[in-house]
Coordinates of C-alpha atoms in Angstrom, one line a residue:
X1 CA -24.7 84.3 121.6
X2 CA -23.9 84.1 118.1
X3 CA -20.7 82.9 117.1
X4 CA -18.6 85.1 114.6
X5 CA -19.2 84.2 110.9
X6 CA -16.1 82.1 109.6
X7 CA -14.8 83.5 106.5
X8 CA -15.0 81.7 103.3
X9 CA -12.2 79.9 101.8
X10 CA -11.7 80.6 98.3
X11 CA -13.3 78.1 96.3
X12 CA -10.4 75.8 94.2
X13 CA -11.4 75.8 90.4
X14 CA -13.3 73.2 89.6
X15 CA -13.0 70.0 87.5
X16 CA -15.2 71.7 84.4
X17 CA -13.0 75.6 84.9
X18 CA -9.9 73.3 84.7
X19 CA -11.1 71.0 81.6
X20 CA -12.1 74.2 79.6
X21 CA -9.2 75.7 80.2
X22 CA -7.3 72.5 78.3
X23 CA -9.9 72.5 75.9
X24 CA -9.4 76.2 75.1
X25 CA -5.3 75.4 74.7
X26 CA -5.6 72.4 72.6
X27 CA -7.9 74.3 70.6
X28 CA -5.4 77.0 70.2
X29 CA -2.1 74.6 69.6
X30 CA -5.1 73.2 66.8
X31 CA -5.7 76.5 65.6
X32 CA -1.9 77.5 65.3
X33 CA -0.9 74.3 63.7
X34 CA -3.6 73.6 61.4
X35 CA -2.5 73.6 57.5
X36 CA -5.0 72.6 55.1
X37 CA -3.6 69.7 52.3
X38 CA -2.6 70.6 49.5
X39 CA -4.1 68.9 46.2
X40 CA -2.1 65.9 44.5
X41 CA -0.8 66.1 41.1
X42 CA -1.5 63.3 39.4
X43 CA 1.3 63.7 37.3
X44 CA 4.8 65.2 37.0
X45 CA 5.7 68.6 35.2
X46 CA 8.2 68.7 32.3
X47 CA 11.1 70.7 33.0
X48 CA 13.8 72.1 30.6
X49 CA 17.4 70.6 30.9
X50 CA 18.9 74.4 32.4
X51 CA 16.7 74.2 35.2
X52 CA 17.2 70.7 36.4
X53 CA 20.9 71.6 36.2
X54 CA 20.9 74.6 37.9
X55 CA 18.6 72.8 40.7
X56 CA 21.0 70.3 41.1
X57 CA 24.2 72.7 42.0
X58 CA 21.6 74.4 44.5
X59 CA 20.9 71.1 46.1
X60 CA 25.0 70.6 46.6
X61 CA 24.8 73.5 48.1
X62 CA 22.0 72.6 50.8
X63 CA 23.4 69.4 51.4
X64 CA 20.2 67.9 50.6
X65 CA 22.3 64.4 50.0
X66 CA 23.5 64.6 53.2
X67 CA 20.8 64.0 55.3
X68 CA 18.2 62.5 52.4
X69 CA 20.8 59.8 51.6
X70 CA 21.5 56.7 54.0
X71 CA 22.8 54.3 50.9
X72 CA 24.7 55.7 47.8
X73 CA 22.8 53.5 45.3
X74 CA 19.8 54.5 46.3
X75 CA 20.3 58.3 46.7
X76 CA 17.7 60.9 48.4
X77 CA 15.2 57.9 49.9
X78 CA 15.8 59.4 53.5
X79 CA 15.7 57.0 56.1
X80 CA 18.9 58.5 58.1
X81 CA 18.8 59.2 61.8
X82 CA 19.0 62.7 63.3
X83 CA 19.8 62.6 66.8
X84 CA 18.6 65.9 68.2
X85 CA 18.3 66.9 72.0
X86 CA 14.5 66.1 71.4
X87 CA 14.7 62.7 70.4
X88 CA 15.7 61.0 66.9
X89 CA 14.4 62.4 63.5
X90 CA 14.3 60.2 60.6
X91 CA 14.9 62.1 57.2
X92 CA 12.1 60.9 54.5
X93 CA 11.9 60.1 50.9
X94 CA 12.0 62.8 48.9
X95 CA 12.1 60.8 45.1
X96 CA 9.3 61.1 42.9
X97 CA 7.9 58.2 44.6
X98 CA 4.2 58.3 44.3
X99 CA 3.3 56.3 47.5
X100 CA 6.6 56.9 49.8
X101 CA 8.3 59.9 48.2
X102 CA 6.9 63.8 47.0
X103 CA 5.6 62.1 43.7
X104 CA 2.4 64.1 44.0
X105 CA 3.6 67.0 45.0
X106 CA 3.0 70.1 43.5
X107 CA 5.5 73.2 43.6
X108 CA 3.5 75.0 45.5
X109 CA 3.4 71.7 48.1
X110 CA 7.2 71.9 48.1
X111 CA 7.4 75.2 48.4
X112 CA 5.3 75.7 51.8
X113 CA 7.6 72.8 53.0
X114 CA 10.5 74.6 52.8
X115 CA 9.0 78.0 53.5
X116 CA 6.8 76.8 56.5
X117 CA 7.8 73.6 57.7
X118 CA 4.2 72.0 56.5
X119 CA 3.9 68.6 54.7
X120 CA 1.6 68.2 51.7
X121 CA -0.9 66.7 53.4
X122 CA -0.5 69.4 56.1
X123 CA 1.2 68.3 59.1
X124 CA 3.8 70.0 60.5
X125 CA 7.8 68.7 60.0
X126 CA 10.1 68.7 62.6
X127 CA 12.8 71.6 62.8
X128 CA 15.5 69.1 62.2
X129 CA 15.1 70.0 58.6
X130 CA 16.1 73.5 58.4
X131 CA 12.8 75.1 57.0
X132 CA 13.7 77.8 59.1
X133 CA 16.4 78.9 56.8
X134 CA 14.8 77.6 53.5
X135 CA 12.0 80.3 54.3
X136 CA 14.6 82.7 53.2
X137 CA 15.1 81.0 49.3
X138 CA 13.8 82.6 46.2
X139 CA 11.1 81.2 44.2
X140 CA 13.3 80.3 41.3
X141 CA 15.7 78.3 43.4
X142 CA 12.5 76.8 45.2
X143 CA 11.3 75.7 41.8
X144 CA 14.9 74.8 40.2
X145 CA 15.2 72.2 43.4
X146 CA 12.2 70.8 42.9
X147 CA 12.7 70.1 39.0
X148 CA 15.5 68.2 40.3
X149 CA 13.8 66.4 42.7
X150 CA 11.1 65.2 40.8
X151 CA 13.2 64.5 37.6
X152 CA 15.3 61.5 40.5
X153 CA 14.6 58.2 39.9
X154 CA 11.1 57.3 41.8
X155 CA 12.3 55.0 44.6
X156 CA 9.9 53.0 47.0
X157 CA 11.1 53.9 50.7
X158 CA 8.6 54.5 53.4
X159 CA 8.5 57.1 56.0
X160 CA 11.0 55.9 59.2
X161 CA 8.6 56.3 62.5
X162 CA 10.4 59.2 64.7
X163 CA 11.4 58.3 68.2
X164 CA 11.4 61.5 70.0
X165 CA 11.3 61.5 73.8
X166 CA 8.2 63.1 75.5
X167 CA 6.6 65.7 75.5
X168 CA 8.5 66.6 72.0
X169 CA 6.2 63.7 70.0
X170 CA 3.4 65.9 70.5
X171 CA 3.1 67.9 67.1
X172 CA 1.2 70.8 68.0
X173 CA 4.3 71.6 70.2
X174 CA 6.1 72.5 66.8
X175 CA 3.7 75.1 65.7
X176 CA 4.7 76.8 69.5
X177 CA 8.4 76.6 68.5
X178 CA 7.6 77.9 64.9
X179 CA 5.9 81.3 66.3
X180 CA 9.6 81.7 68.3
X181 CA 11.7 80.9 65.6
X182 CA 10.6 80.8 62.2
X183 CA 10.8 84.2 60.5
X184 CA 9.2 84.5 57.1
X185 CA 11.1 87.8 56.0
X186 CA 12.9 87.6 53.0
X187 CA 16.4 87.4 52.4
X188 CA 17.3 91.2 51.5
X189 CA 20.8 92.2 50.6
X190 CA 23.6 94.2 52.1
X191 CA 23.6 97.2 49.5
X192 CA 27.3 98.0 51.5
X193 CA 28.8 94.7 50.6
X194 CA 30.0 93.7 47.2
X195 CA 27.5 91.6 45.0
X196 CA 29.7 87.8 45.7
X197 CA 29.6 89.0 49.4
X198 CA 25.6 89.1 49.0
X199 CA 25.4 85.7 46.7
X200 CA 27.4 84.2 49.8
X201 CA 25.5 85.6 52.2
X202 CA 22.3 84.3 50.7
X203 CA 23.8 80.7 50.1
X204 CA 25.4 80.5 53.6
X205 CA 21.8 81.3 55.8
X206 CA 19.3 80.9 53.4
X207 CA 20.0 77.6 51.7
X208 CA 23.7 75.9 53.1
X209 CA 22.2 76.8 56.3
X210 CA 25.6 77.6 57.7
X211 CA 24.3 79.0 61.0
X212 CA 22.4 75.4 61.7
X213 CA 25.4 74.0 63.3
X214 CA 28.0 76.7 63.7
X215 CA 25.7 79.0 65.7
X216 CA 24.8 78.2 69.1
X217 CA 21.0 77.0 69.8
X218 CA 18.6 78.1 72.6
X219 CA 17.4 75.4 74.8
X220 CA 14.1 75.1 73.0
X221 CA 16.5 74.4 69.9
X222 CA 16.1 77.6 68.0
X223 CA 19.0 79.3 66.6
X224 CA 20.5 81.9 68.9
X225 CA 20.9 84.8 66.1
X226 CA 22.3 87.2 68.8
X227 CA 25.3 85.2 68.5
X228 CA 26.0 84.4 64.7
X229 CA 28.4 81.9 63.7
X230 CA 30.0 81.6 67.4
X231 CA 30.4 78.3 67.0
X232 CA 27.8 75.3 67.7
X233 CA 27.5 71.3 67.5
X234 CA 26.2 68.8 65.3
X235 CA 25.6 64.9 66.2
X236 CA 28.0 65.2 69.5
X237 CA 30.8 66.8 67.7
X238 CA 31.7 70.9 68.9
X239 CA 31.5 72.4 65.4
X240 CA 33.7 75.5 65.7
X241 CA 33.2 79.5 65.5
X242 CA 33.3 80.9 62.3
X243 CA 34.0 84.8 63.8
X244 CA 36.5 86.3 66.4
X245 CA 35.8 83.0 68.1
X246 CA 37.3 80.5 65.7
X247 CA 40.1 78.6 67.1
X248 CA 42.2 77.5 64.6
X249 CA 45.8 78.0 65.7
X250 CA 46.7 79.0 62.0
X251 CA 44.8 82.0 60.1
X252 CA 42.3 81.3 57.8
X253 CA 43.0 83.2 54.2
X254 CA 39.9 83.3 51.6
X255 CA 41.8 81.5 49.1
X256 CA 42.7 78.3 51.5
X257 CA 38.8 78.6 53.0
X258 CA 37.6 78.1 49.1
X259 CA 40.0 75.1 49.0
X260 CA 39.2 74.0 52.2
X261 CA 34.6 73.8 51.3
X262 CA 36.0 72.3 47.6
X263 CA 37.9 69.8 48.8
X264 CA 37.6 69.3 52.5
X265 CA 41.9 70.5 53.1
X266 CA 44.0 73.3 52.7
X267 CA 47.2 74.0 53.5
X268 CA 48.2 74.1 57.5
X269 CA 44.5 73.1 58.0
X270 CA 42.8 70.0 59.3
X271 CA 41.1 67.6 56.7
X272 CA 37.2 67.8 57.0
X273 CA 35.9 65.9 59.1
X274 CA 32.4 64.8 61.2
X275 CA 29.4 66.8 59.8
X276 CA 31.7 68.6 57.8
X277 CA 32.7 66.0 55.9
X278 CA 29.6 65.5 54.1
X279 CA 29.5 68.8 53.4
X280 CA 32.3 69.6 51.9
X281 CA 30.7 66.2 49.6
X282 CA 28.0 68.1 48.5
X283 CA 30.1 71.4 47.9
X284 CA 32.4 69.6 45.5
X285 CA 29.3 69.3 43.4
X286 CA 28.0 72.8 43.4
X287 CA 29.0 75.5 40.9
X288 CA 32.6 77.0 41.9
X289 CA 31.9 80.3 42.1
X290 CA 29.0 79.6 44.1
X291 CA 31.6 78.3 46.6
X292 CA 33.9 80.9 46.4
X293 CA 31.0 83.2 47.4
X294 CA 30.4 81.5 50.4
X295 CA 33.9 81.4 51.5
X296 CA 33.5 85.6 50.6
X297 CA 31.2 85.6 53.4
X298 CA 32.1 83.1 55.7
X299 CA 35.4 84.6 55.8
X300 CA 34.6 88.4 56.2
X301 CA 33.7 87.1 59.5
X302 CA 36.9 84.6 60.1
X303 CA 39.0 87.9 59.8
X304 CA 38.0 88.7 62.9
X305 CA 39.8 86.2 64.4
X306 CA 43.1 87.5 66.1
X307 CA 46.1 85.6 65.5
X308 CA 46.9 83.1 67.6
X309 CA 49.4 82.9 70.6
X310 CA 50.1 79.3 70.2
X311 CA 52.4 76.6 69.3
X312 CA 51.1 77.1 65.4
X313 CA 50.5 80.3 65.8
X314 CA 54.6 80.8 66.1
X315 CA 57.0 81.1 62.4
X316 CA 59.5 78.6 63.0
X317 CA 58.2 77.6 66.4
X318 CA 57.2 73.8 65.4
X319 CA 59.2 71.2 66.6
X320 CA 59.7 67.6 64.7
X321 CA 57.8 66.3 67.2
X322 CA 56.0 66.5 70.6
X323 CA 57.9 66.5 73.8
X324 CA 58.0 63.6 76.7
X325 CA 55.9 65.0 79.8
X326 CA 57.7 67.4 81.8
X327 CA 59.1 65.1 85.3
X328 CA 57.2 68.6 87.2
X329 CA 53.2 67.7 85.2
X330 CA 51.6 67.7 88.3
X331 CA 49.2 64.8 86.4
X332 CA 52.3 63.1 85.4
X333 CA 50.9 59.8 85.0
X334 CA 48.8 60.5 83.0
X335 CA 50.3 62.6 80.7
X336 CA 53.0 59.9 80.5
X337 CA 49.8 57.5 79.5
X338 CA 48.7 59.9 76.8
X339 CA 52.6 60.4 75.6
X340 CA 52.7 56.7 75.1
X341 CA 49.4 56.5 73.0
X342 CA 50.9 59.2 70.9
X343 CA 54.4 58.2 70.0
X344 CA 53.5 54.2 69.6
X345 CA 49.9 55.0 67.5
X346 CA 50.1 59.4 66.0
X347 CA 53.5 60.4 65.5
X348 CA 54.7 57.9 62.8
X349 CA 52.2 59.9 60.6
X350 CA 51.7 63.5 62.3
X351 CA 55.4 63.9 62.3
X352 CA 56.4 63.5 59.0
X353 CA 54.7 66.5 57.8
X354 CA 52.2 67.2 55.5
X355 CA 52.6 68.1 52.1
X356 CA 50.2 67.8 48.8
X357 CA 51.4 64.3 47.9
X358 CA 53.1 63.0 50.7
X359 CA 50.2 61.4 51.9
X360 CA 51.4 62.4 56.3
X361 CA 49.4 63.8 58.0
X362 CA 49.1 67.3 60.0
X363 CA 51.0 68.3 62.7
X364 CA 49.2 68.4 65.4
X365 CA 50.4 71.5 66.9
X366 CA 48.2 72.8 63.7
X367 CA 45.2 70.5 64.4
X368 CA 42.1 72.7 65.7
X369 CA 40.1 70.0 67.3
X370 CA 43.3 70.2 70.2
X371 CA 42.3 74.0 70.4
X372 CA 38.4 73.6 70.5
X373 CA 36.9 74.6 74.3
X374 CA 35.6 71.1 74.8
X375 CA 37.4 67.6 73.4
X376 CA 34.5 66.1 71.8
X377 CA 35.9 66.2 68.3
X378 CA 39.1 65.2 68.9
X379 CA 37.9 62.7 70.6
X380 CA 35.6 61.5 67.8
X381 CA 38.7 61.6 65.5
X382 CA 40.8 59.4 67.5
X383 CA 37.6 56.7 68.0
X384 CA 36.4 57.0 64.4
X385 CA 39.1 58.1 62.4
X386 CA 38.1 60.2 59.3
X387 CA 37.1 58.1 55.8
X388 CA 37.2 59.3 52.1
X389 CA 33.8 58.2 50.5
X390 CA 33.8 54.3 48.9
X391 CA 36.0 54.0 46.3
X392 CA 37.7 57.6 46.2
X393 CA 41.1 58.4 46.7
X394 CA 41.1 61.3 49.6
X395 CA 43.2 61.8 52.8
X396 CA 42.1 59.1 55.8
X397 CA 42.6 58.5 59.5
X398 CA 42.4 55.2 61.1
X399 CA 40.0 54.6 63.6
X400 CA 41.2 53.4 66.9
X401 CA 38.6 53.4 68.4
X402 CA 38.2 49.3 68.9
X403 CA 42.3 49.8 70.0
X404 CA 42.3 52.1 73.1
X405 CA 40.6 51.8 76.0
X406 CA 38.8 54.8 77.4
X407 CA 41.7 55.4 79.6
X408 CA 44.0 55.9 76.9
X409 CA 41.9 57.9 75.1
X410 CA 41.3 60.5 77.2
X411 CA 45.0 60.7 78.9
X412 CA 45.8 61.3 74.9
X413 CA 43.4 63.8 74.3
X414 CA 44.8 65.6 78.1
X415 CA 48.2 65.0 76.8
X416 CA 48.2 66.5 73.1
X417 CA 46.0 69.7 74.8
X418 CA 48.4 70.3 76.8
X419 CA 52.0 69.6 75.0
X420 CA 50.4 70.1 71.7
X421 CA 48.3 72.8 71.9
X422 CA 50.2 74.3 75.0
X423 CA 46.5 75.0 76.1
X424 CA 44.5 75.1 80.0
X425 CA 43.4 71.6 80.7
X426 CA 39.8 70.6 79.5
X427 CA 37.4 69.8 82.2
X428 CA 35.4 66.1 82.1
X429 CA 37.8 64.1 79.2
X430 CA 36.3 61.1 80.4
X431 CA 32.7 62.0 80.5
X432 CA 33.1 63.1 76.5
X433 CA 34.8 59.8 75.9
X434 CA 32.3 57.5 77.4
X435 CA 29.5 59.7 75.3
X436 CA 31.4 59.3 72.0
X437 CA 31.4 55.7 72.7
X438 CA 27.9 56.2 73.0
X439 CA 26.2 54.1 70.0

């Protein structure tokens, strides 16, 4: 008697399906990211005194210094860590450096960088420099930046190896991330919007890259544009919403914004801080009315904002000073540990008032890092206290951080949220505090 047939198993793939099948994807990822070099120039262009000007107020306004500089006397040699989610991103040397910097570039080399993301010699760069909004510039700014650039003095600063955690070293990954992400449309105005509303407009996404920080990211690190300027965060501080979101207790007008990206204060407004800090650096350098533009646009969107029902928020509602825990604080203690912090270490200064000479400080019941939805910043503030550039006059904060312990850190940051701000209690103080201690 025969026995029934068995039936078959599927067969598994096999070693060679499976092997083609990577070699078919890595040829792809090759395909996607491949970008021929570009040519070296063997020597720089001449370029007329207007342009070099003009290139140098459009680099203020990207910030290029920011991120390009790591020592003052030896400006735009790169070398500065960027601590992304990724992994750390050194910036690199972009002085006419020959060897080390974009000495042999060509326009059209620096061009594709900021357009594409692609290296002269046609690798791709990391998204931690913002080619993603640079795609958006116009050729004449492209070409009045790099007149600037290549008229720097040529310093000798090699390329910082990038310590990215795995699989994120791998570069075809970026080309991936560029077909998600990097649109190449460009910038097109608002014909409904007056013409300093546009020139903002343009400034603020395609070349301050505004959104970069105050708009949230996805979690492959793309910008999440259905949520523009909703607030973000920058090398573990919360950068705030610039829209209906913003929490500032105290309304923003355009004129105290413009004074605010000029200078880095304005009235009833905290002094810059953080990120910001070096931007408002930059800004001070640009043309004037290049910054009033962008506070045009940035603050078309600020006046959605409602106003406030806070301590600040209230004419005439600010006390001299901050009140001793209630005996009822059902986290008593600590509130009690935070009160002490405040009145031996913050109120000397925050309760004097702040005025343009006076050289106080803010009241904190006006301070928006107390009103952000996480404490990171104020926390940052406390442990590294805020620093005018060497050698300038500006407003400061000292640092405390190598004074308090963690505990009294955070029972300050729970004690000015809650009898400064009059705010719901933030959730994890002491996880944000151990991180900012984080080197």
């Amino acid at each position: 008697m025969n026995r029934a047939a068995r039936p078959r198993t599927p067969r598994r793939p096999t070693r060679r399906i499976l092997l083609a099948l990577a070699i078919v994807v890595l040829l792809a990822a090759w395909a996607i990211m491949w970008r021929p070099a570009i040519d070296a120039q063997t020597s720089v262009p001449s370029f007329d005194p207007a342009t070099i000007e003009r290139g140098q107020r459009l680099a203020a306004v990207g910030t290029c210094a920011a991120c390009h500089t790591v020592d003052v006397s030896r400006p735009y040699a790169g070398g500065r860590a960027l601590d992304t989610p990724f992994g750390t991103v050194y910036s690199t040397n972009i002085t006419p450096d020959a060897r080390t910097g974009i000495g042999q570039w060509s326009e059209a080399a620096f061009t594709r960088a900021l357009r594409e993301g692609v290296s002269r010699d046609g690798h791709l760069l990391y998204p931690a420099f913002p080619y993603d909004h640079y795609t958006q510039l116009a050729q004449d700014d492209i070409r009045a930046m790099y007149a600037y650039f290549m008229t720097r003095p040529a310093l000798e600063a090699p390329a910082h190896d990038n310590d990215m955690t795995f699989p994120f070293g791998f570069r075809p990954l970026v080309a991936f991330w560029n077909i998600l992400y990097l649109k190449r449309e460009p910038w097109k105005p608002d014909a409904a919007r007056s013409a300093e509303w546009n020139r903002g407009a343009y400034l603020s996404v395609a070349l301050a890259h505004c959104t970069a920080c105050h708009t949230p990211r996805t979690k492959l690190g793309g910008t999440d544009f259905s949520r523009h300027l909703d607030g973000g965060e920058a090398e573990g501080w919360y950068v705030p919403a610039l829209n209906a979101h913003n929490p500032s207790p105290v309304f923003w007008t355009q004129e105290h914004l413009a004074e605010y990206l000029r200078t880095g204060i304005a009235p009833d407004h905290a002094v810059a801080g953080g990120p910001m800090q070096a931007t408002v650096e930059n800004l001070r350098l640009a043309d004037p009315k290049d910054v009033d533009a962008i506070a045009t646009y940035i603050h078309s969107y600020l006046a959605e904002a409602p106003l406030r029902e806070t301590p600040a928020g209230k004419p005439g509602s600010l006390p001299g000073s901050l009140p001793a825990p209630a005996a009822a604080d059902p986290d008593l203690a600590r509130m009690q540990a935070g009160y002490a912090v405040y009145a031996n270490s913050c109120a000397r200064c925050h309760e004097v008032g702040r005025e343009a000479s006076s050289g106080a400080a803010l009241q904190l019941q006006k301070a928006v890092a107390l009103y952000d939805p996480d404490p990171r910043s104020l926390i940052h503030i406390v442990r590294d206290g805020i620093a005018p550039p060497d050698g300038e006059p500006a407003r400061w904060m000292p640092a405390f951080g190598s004074i308090l312990t963690d505990e009294q850190t955070g029972a300050l940051a729970a004690y000015l949220r809650r009898y400064g701000a009059g705010q719901p209690q933030w959730e994890h103080i002491e996880d944000a505090v151990k991180k900012a201690r984080q080197p």
